[in-house]
Structures are given as C-alpha cells and as structure tokens.
PDB file of C-alpha atoms in Angstrom:
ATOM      1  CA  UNK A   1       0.511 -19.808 -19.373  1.00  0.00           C
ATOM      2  CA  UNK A   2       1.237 -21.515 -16.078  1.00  0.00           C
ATOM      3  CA  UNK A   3       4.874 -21.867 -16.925  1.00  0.00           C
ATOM      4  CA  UNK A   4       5.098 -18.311 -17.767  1.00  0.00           C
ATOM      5  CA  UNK A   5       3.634 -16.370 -14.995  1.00  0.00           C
ATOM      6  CA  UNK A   6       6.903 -18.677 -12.887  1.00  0.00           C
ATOM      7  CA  UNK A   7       9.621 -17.574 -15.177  1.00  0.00           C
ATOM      8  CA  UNK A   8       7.650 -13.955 -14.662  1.00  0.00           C
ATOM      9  CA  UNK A   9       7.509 -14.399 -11.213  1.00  0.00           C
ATOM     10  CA  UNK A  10      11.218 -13.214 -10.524  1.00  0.00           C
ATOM     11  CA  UNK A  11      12.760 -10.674 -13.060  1.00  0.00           C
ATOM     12  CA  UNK A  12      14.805  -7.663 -12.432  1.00  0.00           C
ATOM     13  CA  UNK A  13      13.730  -4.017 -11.839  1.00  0.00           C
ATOM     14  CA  UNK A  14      15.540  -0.852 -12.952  1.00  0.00           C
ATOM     15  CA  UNK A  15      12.897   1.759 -12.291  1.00  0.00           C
ATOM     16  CA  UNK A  16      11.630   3.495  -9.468  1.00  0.00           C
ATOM     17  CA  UNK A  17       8.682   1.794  -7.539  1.00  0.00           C
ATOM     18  CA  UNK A  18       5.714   4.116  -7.207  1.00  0.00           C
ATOM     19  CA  UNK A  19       4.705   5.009  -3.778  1.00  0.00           C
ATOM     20  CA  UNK A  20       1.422   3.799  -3.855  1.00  0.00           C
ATOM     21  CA  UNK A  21       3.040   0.546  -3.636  1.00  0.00           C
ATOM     22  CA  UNK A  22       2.741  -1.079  -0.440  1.00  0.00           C
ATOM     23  CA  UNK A  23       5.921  -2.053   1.825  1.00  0.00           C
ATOM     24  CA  UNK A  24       6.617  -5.400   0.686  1.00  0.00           C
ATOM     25  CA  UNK A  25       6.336  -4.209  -3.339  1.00  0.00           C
ATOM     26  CA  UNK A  26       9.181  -1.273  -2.462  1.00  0.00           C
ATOM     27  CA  UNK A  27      11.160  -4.277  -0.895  1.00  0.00           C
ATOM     28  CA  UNK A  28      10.694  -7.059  -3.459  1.00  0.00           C
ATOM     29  CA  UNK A  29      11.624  -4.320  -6.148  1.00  0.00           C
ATOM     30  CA  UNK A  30      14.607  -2.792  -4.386  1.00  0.00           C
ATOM     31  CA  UNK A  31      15.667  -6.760  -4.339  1.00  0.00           C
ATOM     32  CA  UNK A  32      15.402  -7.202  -7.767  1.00  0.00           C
ATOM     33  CA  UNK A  33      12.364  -9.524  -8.090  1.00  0.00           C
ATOM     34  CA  UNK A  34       8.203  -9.260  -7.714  1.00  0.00           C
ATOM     35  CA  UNK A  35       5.953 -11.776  -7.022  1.00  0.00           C
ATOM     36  CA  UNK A  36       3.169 -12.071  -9.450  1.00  0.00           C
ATOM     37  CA  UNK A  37       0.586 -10.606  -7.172  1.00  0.00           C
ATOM     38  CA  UNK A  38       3.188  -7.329  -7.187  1.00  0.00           C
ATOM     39  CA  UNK A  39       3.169  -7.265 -10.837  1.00  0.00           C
ATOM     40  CA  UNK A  40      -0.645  -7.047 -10.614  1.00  0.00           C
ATOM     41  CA  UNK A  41      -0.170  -4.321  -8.379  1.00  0.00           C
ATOM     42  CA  UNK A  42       2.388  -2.570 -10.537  1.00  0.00           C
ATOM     43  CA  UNK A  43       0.113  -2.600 -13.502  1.00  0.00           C
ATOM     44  CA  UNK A  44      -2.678  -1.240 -11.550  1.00  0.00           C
ATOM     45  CA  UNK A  45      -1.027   1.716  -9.761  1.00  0.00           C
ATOM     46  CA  UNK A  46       1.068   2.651 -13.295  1.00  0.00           C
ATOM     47  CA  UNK A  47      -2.745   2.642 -15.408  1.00  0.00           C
ATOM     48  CA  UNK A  48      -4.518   4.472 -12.648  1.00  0.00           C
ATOM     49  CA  UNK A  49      -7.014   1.894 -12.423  1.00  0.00           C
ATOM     50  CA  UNK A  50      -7.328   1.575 -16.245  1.00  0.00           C
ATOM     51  CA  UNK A  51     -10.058   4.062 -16.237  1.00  0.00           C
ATOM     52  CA  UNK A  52      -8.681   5.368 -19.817  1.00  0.00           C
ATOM     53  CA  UNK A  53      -9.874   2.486 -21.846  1.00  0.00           C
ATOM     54  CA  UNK A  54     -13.189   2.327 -21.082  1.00  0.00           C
ATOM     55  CA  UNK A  55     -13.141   6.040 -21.372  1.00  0.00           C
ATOM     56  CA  UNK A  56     -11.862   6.131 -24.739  1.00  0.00           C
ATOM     57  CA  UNK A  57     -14.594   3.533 -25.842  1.00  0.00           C
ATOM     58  CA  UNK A  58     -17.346   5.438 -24.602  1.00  0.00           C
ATOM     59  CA  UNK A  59     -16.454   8.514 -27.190  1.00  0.00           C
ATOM     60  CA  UNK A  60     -15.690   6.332 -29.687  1.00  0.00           C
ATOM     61  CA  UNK A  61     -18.935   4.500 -30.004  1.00  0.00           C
ATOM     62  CA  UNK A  62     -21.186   7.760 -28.982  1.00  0.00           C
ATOM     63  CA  UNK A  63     -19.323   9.301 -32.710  1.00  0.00           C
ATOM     64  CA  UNK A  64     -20.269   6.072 -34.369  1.00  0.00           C
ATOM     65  CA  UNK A  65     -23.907   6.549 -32.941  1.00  0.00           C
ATOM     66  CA  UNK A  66     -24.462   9.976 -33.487  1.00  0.00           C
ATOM     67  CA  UNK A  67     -23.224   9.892 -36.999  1.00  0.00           C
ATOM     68  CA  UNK A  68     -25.005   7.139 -37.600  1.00  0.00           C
ATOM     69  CA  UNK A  69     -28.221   9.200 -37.178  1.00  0.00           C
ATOM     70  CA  UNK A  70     -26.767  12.005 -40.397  1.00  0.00           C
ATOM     71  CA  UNK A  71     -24.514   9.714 -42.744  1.00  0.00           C
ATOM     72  CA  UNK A  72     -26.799   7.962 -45.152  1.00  0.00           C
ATOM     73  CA  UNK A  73     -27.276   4.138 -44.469  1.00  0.00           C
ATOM     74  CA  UNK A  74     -24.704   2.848 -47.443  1.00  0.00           C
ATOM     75  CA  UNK A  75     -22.204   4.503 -45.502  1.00  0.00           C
ATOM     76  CA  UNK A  76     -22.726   3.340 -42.381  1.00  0.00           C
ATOM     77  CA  UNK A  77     -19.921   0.760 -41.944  1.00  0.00           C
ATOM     78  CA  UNK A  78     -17.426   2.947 -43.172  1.00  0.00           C
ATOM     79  CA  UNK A  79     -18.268   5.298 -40.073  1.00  0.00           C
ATOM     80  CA  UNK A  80     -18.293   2.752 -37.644  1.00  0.00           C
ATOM     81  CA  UNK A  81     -14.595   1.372 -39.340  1.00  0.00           C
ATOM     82  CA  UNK A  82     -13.639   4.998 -38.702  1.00  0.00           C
ATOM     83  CA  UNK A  83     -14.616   5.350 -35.128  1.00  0.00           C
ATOM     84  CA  UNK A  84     -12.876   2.283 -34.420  1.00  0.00           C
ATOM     85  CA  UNK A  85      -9.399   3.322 -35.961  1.00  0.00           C
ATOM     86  CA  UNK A  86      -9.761   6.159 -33.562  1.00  0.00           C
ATOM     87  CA  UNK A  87      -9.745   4.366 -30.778  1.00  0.00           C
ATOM     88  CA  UNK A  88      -5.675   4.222 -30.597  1.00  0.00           C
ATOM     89  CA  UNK A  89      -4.976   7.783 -30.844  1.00  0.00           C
ATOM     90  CA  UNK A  90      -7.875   8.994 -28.333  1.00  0.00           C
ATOM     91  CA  UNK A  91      -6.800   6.468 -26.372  1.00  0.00           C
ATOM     92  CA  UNK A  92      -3.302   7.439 -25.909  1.00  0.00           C
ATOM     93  CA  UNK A  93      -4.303  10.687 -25.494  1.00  0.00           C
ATOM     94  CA  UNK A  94      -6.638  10.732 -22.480  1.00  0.00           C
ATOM     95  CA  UNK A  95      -3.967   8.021 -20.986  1.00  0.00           C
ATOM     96  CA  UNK A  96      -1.516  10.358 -21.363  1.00  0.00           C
ATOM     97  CA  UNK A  97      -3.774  13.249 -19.786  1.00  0.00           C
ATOM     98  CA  UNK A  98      -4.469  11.177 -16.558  1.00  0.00           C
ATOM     99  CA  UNK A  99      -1.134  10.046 -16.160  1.00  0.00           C
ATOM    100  CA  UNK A 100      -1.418   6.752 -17.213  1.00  0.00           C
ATOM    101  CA  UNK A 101       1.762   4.444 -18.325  1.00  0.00           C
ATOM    102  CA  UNK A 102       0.867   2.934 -21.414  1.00  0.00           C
ATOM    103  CA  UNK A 103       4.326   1.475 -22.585  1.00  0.00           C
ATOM    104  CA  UNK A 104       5.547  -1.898 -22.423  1.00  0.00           C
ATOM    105  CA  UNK A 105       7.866  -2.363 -19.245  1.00  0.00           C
ATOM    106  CA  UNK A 106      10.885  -5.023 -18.898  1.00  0.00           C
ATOM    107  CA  UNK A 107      10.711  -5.000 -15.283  1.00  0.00           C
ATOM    108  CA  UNK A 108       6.567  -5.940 -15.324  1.00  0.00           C
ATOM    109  CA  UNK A 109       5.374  -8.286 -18.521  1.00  0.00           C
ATOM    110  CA  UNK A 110       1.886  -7.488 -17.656  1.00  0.00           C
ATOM    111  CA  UNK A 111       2.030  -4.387 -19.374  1.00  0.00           C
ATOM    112  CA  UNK A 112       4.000  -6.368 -22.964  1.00  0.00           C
ATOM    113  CA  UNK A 113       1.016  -9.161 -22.202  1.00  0.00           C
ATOM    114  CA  UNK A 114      -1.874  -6.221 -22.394  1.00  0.00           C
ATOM    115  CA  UNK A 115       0.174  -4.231 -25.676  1.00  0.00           C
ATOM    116  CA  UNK A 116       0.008  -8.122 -27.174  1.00  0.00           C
ATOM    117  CA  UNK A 117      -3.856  -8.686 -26.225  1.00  0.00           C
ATOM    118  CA  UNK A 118      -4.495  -5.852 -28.384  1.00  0.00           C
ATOM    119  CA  UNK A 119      -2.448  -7.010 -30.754  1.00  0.00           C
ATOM    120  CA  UNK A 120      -4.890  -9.924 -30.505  1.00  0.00           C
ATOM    121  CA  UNK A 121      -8.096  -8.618 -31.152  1.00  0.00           C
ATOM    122  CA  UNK A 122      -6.918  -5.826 -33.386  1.00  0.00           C
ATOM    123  CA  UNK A 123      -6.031  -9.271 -35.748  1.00  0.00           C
ATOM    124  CA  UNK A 124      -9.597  -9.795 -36.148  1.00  0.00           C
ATOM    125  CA  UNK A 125      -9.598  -7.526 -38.654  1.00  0.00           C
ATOM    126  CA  UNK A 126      -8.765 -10.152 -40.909  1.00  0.00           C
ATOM    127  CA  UNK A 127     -12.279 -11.174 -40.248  1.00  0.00           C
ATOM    128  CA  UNK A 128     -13.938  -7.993 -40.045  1.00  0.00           C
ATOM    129  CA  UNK A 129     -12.700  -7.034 -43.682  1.00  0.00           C
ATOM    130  CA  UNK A 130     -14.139 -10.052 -46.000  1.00  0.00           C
ATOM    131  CA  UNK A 131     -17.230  -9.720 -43.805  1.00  0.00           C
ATOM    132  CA  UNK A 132     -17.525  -6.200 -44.886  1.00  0.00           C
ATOM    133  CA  UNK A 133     -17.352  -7.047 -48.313  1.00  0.00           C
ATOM    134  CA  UNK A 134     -19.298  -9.926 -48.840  1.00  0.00           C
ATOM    135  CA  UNK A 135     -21.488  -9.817 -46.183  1.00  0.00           C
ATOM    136  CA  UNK A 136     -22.130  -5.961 -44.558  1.00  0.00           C
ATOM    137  CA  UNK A 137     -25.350  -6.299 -42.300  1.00  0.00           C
ATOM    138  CA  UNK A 138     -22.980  -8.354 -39.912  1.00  0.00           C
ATOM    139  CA  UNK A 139     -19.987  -6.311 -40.047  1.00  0.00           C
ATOM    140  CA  UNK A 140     -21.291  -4.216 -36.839  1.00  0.00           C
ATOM    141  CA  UNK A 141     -21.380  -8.238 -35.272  1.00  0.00           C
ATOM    142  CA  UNK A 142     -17.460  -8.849 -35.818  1.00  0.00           C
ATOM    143  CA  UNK A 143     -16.201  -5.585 -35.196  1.00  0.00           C
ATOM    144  CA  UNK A 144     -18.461  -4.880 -31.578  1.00  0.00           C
ATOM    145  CA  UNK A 145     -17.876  -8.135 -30.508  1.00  0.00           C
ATOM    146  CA  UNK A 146     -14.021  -8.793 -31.882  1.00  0.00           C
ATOM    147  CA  UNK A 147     -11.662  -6.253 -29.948  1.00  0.00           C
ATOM    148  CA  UNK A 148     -13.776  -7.299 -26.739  1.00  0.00           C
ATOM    149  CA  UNK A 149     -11.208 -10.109 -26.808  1.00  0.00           C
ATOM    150  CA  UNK A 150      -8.800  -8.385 -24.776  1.00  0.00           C
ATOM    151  CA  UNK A 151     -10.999  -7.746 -21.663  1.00  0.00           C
ATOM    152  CA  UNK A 152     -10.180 -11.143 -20.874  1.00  0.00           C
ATOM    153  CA  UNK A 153      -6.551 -10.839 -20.654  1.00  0.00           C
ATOM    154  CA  UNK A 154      -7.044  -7.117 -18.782  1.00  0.00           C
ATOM    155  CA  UNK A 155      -8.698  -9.704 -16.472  1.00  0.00           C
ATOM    156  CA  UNK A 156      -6.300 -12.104 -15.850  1.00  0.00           C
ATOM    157  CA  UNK A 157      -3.911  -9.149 -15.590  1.00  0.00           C
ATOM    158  CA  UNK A 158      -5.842  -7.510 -12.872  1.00  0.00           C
ATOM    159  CA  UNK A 159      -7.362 -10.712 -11.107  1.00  0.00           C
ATOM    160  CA  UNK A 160     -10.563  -9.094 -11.112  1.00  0.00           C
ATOM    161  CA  UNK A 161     -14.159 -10.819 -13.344  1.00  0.00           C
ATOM    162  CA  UNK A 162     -14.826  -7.046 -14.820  1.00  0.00           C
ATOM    163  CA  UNK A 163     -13.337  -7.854 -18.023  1.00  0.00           C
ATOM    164  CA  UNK A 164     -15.166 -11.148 -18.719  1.00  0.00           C
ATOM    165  CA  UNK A 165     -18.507  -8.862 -17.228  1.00  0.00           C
ATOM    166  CA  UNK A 166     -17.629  -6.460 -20.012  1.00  0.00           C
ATOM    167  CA  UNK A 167     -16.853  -8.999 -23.254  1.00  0.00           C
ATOM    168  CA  UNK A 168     -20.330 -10.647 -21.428  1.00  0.00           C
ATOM    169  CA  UNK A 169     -22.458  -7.409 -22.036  1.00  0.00           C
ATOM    170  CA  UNK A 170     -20.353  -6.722 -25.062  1.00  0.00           C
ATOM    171  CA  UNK A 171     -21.867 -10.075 -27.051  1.00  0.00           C
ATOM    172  CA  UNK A 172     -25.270  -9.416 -25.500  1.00  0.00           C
ATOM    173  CA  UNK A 173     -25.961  -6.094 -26.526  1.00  0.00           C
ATOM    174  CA  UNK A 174     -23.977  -6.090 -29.960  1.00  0.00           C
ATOM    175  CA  UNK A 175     -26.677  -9.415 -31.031  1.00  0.00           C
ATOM    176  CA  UNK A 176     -29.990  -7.743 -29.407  1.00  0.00           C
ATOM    177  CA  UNK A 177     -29.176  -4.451 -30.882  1.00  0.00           C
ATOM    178  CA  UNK A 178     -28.352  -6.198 -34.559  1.00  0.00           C
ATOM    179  CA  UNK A 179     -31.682  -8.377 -34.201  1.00  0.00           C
ATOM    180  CA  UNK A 180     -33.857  -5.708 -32.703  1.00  0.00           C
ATOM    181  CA  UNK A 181     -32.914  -2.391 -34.649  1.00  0.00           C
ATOM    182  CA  UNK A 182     -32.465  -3.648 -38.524  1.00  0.00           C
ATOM    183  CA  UNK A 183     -33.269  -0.019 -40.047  1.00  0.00           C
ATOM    184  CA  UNK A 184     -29.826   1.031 -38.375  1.00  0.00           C
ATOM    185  CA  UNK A 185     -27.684  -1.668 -37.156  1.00  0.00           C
ATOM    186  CA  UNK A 186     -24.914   0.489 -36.725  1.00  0.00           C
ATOM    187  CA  UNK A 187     -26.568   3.282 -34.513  1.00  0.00           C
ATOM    188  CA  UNK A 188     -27.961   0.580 -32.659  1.00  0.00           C
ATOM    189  CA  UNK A 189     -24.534  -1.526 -32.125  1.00  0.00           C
ATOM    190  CA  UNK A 190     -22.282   1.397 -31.077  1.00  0.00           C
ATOM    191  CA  UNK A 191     -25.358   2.377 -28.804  1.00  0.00           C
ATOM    192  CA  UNK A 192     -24.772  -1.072 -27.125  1.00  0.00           C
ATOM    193  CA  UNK A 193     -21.220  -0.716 -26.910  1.00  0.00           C
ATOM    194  CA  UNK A 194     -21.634   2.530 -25.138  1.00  0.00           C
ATOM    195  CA  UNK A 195     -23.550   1.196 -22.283  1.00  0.00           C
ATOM    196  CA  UNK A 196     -21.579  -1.832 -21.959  1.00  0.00           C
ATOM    197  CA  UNK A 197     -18.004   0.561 -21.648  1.00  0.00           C
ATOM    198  CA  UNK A 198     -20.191   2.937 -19.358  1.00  0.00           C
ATOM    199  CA  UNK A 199     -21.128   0.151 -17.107  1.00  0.00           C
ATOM    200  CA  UNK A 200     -17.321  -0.958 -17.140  1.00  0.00           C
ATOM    201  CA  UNK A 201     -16.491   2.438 -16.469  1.00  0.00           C
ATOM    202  CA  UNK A 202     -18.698   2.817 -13.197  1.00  0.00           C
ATOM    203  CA  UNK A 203     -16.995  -0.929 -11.966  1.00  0.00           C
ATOM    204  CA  UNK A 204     -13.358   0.196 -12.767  1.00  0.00           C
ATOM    205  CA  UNK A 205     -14.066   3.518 -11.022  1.00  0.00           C
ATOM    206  CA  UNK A 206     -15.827   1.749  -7.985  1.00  0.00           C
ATOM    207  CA  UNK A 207     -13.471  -1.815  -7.328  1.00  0.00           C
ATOM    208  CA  UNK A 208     -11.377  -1.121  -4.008  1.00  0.00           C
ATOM    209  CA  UNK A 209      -8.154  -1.917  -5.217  1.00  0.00           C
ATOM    210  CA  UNK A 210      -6.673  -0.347  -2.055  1.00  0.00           C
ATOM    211  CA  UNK A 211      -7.588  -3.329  -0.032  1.00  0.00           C
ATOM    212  CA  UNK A 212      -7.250  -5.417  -2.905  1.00  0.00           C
ATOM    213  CA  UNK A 213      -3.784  -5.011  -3.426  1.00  0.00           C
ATOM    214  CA  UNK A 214      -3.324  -3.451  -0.236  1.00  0.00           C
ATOM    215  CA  UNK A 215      -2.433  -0.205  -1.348  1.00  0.00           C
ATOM    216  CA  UNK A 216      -1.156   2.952   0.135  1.00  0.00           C
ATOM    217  CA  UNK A 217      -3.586   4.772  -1.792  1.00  0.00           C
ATOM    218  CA  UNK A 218      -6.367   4.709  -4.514  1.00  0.00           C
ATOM    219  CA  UNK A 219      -4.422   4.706  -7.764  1.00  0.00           C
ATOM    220  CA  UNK A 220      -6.954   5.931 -10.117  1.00  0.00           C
ATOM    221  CA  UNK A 221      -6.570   9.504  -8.227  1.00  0.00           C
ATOM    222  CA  UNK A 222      -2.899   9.092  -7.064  1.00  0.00           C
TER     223      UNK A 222
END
C-alpha cells in the first residue's frame, strides 16, 4: 500500500481542477503532479463530500424494513437481496442529481481505489449466497455486515475515522438486532443499518473539510 500511494504521489493531470481547490492544488495540477494529500482533496471536492452513499443506504434499508413488515416471513431474504441490488442504480442516481463524480479518474486513483473497494465487498456475495441456502436466519448477518467493508477504504481515501465509525455501528447493530428481534430478523437488521447510514450521514454532512483540506469552499454545497 505504502509503495503505491509514492508511485500515486506524482501522475499527470488532463482535466480541469475544480475551483474549490485551494492555490497550491490549481498549481500542483497545472504542473502535472498532486501530492497525495491533493488527491484526497480532489476526491472530496469531485463527491461533494460523499453525502450520496450514505444517502442511498438509508432508502435502501428503510424498503427492506418496511416490506419486511407486509411480505410474509419465507420471503424475507429475498426482499432484503432485492433492496441490496438496488443500491447501485439509486445510488448513481442521487450522485448524479447532486453533482457528484462517480467515475474512475486517471489523473486521481482514489476514485479507481473506491470503484475497486466496492468491487471488494460486493465479492462477498460469494458468501452471502451458500449462507442463504443452507443456512437463512444468518443471511441478514453476511449481507449487513459484508458491503460495510468498503467504509474502510472511503476512510483511508478521505483521512478521516467516519468510515471505520460506520463498519463499527454497522457490526453492532446488524448482531443486536439478529439476537434481539428473532420473529423478524430482517426488519430488524435493515432497521439497524438505517440508523447506522443516518448517523454517517449527519458526520459526513457536519466534518469541516474546508479547514481540513483547506478549501475555498464547502464541497458538499459547491
């Protein structure tokens, strides 16, 4: 990892820098080269602060919830399989609504490192399958806790502890929910999932990353 964030430390640019970008970013940029701290920058002010992922979760889950409480109990795992697969296209969509960049970028890897962390934890799903079929009351346990994975890349990405804060609440409330609410695991699961993207929500939407980054502007409004 080390050895790759220096060979990503200096790589050419070809697009425009945003103007929320402070001074030295413009310079670095029109020079051909960012620093690493730059690219963390870049990634920030071209997501807008992220704020459509945990977005997208929150309406993803509250489905799998709320149609937990109407589809009968057998098919309860096929909902929740459902609301996940939805994820990608909702996603997209409000990203693309607030302006977000969500394609990979040659002039900032961050973005081709956060497409491959999803890559990542969308692999689980060679876990989350054979648990479905041979053993179902845990499937809500592999899938709530599985594409949580990624948080701690978006992380590393952003030098900030709110994605390790979320996969922490993620693992907390998926087992408490599973253990406390047998009579509908699911409900309860997607319930916890809810509050733990809510919670990243209100942190993504509060983090200064103006004097972080020292930035012309907040990016999540820009």
């Amino acid at each position: 990892m080390a050895a790759w964030v220096r060979r990503s430390c200096r790589i050419e640019t070809t697009d425009v820098v945003p103007a929320t970008l402070g001074p030295s970013a413009t310079s670095h940029a029109r020079e051909g080269k960012m620093t690493f701290e730059e690219m963390q920058k870049d990634f920030i002010v071209r997501r807008k602060g992220s704020l459509a992922l945990p977005i997208t979760g929150v309406i993803a889950y509250s489905s799998a919830a709320f149609a937990s409480l109407v589809v009968p109990a057998p098919h309860h795992n096929l909902v929740l399989a459902l609301c996940f697969w939805m994820i990608m296209p909702v996603g997209l969509l409000i990203g693309r609504l607030r302006g977000e960049e969500m394609r990979t970028r040659k002039d900032n890897p961050l973005f081709d490192l956060s497409a491959k962390a999803r890559v990542m934890a969308l692999s689980t799903w060679a876990i989350h399958i054979p648990v479905w079929i041979y053993a179902p009351s845990l499937f809500p346990i592999t899938v709530g806790i599985g594409f949580a994975l990624h948080w701690v890349i978006f992380s590393w990405t952003t030098g900030h502890p709110v994605g390790f804060v979320h996969l922490a609440m993620r693992i907390a409330f998926v087992l408490a929910a599973w253990h406390l609410f047998p009579a509908n695991r699911v409900g309860a699961v997607a319930a916890g999932i809810v509050l733990a993207y809510a919670i990243s929500l209100v942190q993504l939407c509060t983090i200064d990353w103006r004097t972080r980054f020292d930035l012309k502007q907040d990016p999540r409004w820009a």
